[in-house]
Coordinates of C-alpha atoms in Angstrom, one line a residue:
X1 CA 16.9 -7.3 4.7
X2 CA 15.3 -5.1 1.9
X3 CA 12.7 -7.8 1.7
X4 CA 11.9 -7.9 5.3
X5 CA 11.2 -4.3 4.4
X6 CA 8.8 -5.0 1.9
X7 CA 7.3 -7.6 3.6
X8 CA 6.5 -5.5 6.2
X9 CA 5.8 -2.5 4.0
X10 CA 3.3 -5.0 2.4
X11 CA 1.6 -5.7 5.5
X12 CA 1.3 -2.4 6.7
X13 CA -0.8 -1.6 3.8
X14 CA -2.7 -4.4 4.2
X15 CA -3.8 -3.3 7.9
X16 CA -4.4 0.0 6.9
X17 CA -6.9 -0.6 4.0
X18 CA -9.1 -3.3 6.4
X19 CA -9.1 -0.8 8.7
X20 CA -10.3 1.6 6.9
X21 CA -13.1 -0.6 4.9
X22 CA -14.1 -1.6 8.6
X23 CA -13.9 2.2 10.1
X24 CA -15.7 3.2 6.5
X25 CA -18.6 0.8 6.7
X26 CA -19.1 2.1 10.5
X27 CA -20.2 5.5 8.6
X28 CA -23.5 6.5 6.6
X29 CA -21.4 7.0 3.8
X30 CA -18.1 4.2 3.5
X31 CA -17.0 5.5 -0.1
X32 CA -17.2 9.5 0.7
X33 CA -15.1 8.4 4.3
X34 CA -12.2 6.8 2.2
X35 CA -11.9 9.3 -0.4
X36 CA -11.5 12.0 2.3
X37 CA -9.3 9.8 4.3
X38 CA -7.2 9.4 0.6
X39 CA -7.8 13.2 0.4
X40 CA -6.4 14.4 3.7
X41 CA -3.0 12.2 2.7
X42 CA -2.6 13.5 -0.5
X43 CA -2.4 16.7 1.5
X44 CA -0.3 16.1 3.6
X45 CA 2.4 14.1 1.4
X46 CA 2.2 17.3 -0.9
X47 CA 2.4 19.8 2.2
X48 CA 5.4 17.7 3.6
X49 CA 6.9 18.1 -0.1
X50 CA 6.3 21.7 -0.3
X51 CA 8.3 22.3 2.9
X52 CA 11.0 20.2 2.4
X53 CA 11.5 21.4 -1.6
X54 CA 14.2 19.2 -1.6
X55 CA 14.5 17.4 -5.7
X56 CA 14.6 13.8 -3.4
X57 CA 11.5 14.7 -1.4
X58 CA 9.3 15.7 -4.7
X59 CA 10.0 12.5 -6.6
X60 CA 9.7 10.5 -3.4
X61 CA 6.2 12.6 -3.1
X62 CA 5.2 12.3 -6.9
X63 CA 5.7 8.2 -6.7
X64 CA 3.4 8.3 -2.9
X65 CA 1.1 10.1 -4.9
X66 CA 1.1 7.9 -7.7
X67 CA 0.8 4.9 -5.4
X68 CA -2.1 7.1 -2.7
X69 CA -4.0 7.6 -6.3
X70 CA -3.5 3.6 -7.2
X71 CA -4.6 2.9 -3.5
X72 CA -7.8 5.0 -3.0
X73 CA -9.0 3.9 -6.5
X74 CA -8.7 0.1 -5.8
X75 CA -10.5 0.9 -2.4
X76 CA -12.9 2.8 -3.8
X77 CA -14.1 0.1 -6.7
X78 CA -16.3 -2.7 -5.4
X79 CA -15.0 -5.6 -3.8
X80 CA -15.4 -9.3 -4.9
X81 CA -15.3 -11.9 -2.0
X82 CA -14.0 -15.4 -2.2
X83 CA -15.9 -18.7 -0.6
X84 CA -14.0 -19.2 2.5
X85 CA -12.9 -22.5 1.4
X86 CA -10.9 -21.0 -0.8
X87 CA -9.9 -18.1 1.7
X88 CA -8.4 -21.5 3.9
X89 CA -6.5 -22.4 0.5
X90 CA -4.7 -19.1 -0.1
X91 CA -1.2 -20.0 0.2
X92 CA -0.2 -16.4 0.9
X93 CA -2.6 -13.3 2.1
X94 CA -0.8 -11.4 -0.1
X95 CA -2.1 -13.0 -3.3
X96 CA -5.0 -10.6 -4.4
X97 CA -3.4 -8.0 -3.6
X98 CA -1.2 -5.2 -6.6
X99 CA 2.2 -3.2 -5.1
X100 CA 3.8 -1.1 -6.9
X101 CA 7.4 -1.4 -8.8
X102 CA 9.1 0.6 -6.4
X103 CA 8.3 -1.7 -3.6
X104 CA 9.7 -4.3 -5.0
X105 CA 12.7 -5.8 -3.6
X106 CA 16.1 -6.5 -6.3
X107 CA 17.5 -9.4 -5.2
X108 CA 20.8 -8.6 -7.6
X109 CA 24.0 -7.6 -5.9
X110 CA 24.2 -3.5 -6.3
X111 CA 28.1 -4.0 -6.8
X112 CA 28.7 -7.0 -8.0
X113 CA 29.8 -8.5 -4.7
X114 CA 27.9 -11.6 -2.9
X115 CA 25.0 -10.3 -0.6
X116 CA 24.3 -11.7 2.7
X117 CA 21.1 -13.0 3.2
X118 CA 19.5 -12.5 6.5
X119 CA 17.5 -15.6 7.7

């Protein structure tokens, strides 16, 4: 199930950072459209965090950040495209693409016990 949740976590991303590279290059200025987009996040994750000032909430804040920071840079540095014969090879549309540790599934038992696997 946890990597269901990272699967979809994964692809989630994914949507969001073509759509904004598509809404970006619909702008006079693509580069100064993500940054603020990034910018207006960071905002609010640290707002949310602010608010909540629970010890959870801050280090669940500090690693978005972390990640948000990771993000905007990687969409803000120039792209490289493949041929599209070797787009129609890719075995996953995952492969180019960098997640952070903590969204990385553990596929060892927390307790020791046998986990179910959900097919």
């Amino acid at each position: 199930m946890r990597g269901q949740t990272v699967a979809a976590m994964r692809v989630n991303e994914m949507l969001t950072c073509r759509l904004l590279r598509w809404i970006a290059a619909q702008t006079d200025d693509p580069q100064r459209f993500i940054a603020e987009a990034v910018d207006d996040i960071r905002n609010e994750l640290r707002s949310a965090a602010e608010e909540d000032s629970s010890t959870v909430t801050a280090e669940a804040a500090k690693q978005a950040l972390e990640y948000l920071d990771n993000l905007g840079t990687e969409m803000l540095a120039p792209r490289r495209r493949k041929p599209a014969s070797a787009e129609i090879k890719d075995l996953s549309p995952l492969d180019d693409y960098r997640f952070p540790p903590f969204t990385s599934a553990v596929d060892n038992p927390m307790n020791g016990t046998a986990r179910h696997r959900d097919h």
